[in-house]
PDB file of C-alpha atoms in Angstrom:
ATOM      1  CA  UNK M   1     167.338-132.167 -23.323  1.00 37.00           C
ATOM      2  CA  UNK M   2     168.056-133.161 -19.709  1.00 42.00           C
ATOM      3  CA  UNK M   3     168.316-136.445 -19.054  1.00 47.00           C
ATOM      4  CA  UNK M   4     168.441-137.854 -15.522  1.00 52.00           C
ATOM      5  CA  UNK M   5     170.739-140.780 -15.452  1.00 64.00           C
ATOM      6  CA  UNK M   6     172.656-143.053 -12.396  1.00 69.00           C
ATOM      7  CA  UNK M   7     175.527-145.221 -12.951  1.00 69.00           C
ATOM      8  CA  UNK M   8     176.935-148.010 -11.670  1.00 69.00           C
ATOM      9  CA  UNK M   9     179.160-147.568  -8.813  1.00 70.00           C
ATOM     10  CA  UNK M  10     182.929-146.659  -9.572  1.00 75.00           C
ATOM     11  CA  UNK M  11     181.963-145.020 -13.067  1.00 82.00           C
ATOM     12  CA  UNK M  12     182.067-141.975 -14.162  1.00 90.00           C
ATOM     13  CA  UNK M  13     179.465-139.918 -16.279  1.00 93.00           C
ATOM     14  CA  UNK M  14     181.276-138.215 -18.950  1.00 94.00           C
ATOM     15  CA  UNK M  15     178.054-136.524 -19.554  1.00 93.00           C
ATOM     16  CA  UNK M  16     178.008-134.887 -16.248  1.00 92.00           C
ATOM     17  CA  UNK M  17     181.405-133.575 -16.154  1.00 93.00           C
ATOM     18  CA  UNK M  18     181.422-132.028 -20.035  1.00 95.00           C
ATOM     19  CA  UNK M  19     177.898-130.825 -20.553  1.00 95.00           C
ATOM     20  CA  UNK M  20     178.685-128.750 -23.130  1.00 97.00           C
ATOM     21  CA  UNK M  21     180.376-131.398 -24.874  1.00 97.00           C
ATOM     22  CA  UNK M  22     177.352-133.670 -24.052  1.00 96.00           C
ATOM     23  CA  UNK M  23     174.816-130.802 -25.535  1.00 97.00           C
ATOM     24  CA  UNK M  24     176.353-130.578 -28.961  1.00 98.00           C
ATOM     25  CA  UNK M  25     175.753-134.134 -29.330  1.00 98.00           C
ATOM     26  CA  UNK M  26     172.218-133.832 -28.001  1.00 98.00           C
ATOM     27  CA  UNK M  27     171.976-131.141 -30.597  1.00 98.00           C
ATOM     28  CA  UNK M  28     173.609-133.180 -33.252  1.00 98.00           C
ATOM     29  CA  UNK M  29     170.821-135.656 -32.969  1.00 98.00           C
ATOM     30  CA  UNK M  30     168.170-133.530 -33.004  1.00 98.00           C
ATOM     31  CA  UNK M  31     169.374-131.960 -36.004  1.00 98.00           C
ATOM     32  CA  UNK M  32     169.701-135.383 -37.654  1.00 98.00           C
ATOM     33  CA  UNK M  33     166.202-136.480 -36.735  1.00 98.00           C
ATOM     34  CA  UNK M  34     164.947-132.929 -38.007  1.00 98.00           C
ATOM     35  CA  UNK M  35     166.448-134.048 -41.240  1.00 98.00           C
ATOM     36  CA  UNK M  36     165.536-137.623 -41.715  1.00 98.00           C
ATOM     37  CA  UNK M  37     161.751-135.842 -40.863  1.00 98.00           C
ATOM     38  CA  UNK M  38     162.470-133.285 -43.753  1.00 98.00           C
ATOM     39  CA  UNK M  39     163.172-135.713 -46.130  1.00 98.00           C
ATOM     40  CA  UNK M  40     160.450-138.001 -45.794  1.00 98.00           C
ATOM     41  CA  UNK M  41     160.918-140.349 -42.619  1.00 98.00           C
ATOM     42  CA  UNK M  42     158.337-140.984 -40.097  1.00 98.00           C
ATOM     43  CA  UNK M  43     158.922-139.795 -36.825  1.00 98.00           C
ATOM     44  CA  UNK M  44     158.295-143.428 -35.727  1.00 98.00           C
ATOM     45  CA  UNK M  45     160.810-145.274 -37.980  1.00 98.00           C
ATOM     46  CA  UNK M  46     163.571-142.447 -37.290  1.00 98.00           C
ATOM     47  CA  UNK M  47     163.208-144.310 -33.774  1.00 98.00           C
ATOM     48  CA  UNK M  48     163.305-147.628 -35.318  1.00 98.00           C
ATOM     49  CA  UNK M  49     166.798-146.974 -36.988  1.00 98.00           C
ATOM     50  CA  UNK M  50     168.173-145.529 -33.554  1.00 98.00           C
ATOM     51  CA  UNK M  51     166.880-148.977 -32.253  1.00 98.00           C
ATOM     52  CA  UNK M  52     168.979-150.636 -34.279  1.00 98.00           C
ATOM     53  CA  UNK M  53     171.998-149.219 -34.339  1.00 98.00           C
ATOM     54  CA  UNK M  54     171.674-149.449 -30.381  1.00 98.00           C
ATOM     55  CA  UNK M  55     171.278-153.117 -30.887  1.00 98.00           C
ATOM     56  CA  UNK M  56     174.754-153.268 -32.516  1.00 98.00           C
ATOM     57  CA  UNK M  57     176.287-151.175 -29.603  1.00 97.00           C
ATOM     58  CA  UNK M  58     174.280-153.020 -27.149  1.00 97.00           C
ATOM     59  CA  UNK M  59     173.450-149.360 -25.464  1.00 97.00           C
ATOM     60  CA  UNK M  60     170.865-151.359 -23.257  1.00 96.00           C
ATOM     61  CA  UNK M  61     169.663-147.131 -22.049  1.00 95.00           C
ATOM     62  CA  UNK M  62     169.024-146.251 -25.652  1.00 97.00           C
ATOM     63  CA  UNK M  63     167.277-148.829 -26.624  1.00 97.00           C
ATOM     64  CA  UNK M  64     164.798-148.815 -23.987  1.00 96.00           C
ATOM     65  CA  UNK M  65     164.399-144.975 -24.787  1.00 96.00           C
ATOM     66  CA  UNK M  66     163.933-145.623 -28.198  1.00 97.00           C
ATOM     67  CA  UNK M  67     161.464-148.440 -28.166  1.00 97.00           C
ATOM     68  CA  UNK M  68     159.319-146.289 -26.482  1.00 97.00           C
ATOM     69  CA  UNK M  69     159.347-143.500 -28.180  1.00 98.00           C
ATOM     70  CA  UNK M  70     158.857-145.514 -31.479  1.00 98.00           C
ATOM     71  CA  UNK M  71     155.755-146.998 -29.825  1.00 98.00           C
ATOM     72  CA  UNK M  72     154.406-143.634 -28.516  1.00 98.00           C
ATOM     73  CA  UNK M  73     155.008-142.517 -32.399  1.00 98.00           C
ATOM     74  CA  UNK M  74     153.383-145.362 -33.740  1.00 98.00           C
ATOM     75  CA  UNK M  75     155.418-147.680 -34.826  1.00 98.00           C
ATOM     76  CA  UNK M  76     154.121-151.234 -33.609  1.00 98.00           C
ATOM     77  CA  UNK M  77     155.215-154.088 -31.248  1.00 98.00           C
ATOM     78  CA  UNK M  78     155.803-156.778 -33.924  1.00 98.00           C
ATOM     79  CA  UNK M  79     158.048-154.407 -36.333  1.00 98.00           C
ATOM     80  CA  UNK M  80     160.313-153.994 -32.874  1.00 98.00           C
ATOM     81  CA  UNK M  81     159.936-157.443 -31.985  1.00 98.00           C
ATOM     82  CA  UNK M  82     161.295-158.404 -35.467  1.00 98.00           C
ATOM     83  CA  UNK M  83     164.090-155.833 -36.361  1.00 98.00           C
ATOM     84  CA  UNK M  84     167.285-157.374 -34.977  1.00 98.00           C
ATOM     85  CA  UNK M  85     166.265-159.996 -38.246  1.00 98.00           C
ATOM     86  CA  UNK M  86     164.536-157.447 -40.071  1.00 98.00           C
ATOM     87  CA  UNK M  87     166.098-159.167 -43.191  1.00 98.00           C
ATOM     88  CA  UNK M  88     164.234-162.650 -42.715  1.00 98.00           C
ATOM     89  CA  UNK M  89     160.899-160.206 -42.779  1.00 98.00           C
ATOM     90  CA  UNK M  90     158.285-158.525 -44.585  1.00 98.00           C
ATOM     91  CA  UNK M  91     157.594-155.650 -42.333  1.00 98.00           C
ATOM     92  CA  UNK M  92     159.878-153.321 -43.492  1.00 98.00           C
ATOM     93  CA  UNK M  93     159.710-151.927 -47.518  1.00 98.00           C
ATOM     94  CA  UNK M  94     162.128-151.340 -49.983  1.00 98.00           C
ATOM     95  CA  UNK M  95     163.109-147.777 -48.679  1.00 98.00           C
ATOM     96  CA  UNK M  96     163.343-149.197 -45.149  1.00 98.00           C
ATOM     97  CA  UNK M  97     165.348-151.620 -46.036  1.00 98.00           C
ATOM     98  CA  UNK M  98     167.784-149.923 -47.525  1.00 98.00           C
ATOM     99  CA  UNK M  99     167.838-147.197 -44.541  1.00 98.00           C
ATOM    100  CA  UNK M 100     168.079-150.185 -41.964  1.00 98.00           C
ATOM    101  CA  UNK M 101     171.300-151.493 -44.109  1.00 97.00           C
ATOM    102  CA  UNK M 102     172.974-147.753 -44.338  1.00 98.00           C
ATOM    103  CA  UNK M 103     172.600-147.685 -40.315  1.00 98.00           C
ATOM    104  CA  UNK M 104     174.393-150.663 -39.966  1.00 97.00           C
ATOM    105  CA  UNK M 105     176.858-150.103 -42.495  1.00 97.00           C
ATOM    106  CA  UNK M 106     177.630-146.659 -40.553  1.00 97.00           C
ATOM    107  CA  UNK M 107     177.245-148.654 -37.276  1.00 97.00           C
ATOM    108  CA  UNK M 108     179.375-151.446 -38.475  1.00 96.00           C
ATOM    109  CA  UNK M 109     181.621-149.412 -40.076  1.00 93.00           C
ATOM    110  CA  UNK M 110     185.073-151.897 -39.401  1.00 90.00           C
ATOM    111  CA  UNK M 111     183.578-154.663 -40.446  1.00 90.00           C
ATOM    112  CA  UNK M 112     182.037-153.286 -43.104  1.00 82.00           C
ATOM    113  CA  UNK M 113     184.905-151.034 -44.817  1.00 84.00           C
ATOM    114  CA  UNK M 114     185.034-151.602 -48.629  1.00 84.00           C
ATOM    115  CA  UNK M 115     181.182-152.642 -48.314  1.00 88.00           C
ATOM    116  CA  UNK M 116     178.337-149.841 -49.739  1.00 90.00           C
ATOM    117  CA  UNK M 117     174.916-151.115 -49.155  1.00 94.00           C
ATOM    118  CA  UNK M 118     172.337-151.023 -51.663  1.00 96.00           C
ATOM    119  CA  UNK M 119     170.786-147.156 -51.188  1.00 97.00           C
ATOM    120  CA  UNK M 120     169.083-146.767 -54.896  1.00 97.00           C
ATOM    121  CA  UNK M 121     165.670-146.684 -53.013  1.00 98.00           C
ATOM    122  CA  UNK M 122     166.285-143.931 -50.756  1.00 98.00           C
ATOM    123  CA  UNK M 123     166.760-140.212 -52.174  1.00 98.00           C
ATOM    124  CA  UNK M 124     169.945-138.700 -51.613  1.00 98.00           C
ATOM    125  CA  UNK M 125     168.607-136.688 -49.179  1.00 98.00           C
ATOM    126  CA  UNK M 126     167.330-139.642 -47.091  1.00 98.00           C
ATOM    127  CA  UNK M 127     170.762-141.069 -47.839  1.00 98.00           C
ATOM    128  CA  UNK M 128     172.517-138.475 -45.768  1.00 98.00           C
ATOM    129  CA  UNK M 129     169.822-138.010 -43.179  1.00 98.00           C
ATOM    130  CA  UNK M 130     170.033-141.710 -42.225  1.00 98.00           C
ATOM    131  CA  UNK M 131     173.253-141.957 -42.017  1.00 98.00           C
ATOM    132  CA  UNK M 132     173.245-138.834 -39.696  1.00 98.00           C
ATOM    133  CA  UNK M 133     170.872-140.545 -37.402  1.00 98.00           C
ATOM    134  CA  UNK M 134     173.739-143.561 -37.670  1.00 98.00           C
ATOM    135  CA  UNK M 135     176.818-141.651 -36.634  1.00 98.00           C
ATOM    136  CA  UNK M 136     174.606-138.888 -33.768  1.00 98.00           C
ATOM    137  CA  UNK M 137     172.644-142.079 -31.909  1.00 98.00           C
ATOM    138  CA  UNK M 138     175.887-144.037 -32.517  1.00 98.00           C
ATOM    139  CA  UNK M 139     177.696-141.140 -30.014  1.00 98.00           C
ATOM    140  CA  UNK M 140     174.833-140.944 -27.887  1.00 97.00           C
ATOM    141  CA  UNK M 141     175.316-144.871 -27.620  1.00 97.00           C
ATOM    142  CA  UNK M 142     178.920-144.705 -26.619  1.00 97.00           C
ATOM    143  CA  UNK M 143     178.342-141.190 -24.168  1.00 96.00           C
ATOM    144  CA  UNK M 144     175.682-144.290 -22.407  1.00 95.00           C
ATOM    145  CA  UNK M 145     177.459-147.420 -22.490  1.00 95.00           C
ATOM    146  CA  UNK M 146     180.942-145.645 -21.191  1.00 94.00           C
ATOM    147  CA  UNK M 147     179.492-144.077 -18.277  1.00 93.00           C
ATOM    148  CA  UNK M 148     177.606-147.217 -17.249  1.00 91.00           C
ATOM    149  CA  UNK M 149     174.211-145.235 -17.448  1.00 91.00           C
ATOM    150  CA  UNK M 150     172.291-147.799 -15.320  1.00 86.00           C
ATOM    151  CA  UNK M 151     169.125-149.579 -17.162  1.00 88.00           C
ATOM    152  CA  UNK M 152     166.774-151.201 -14.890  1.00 86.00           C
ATOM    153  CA  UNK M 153     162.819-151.655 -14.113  1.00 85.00           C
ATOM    154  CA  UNK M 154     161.087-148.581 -13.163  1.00 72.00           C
TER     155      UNK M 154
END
């Protein structure tokens, strides 16, 4: 994946200068989403939980990345619009709530050492996949927000 990016002035792109480094965790992610897909995610909602744990790291890039690709996989404007209190909703179901926990458990994982969030409706499979998409868009995240990728209107 090639991904054209600027950044703001007197930053450097990490990406840029260790491509190799940035392709294995290019790779990494698309060998988490192949496995979240495998065991039983939707394309759409494997967005969804990169969305999220975006939010957290406030990766402005990947988030506006993700939400479109969730659309353009069908997930819809009101289940976006909602998830940063997905808890206070009823648009996710019992396996996607447990899935949106694990990501922020994985996401928040200082604040939340000691803590296990309530996976019993996920398989173990989708308990590992998720948290896979956690830690790869989690790196992708910090790759973003250290080199200042810049995030603006088209």
């Amino acid at each position: 994946m090639t991904v054209t990016t600027t950044t703001t002035p007197g930053t450097t792109n990490i990406a840029d200068l260790e491509p190799h480094l940035y392709g294995a965790a290019i790779a990494l992610g698309r060998e988490a989403d192949a496995a979240a897909i495998d065991a039983g995610l939707s394309t759409g909602f494997v967005e969804v939980l990169k969305m999220r744990v975006s939010q957290l790291n406030r990766c402005a890039f990947c988030l506006r990345w993700h939400s479109r690709d969730a659309l353009a996989k069908g997930e819809t404007a009101d289940r976006l619009a909602v998830l940063p209190a997905w808890r206070e909703t009823s648009y996710f179901d019992e396996a996607e709530r447990a899935a949106l926990a694990l990501v922020e458990h994985v996401a928040l994982i200082a604040e939340r050492a000691g803590e296990a969030p309530d996976t019993s409706a996920m398989t173990p499979e989708q308990v590992a996949a998720v948290a896979w998409v956690a830690i790869a868009i989690g790196t992708l995240n910090r790759i973003a927000v250290t080199s200042a990728y810049a995030v603006g209107p088209a």
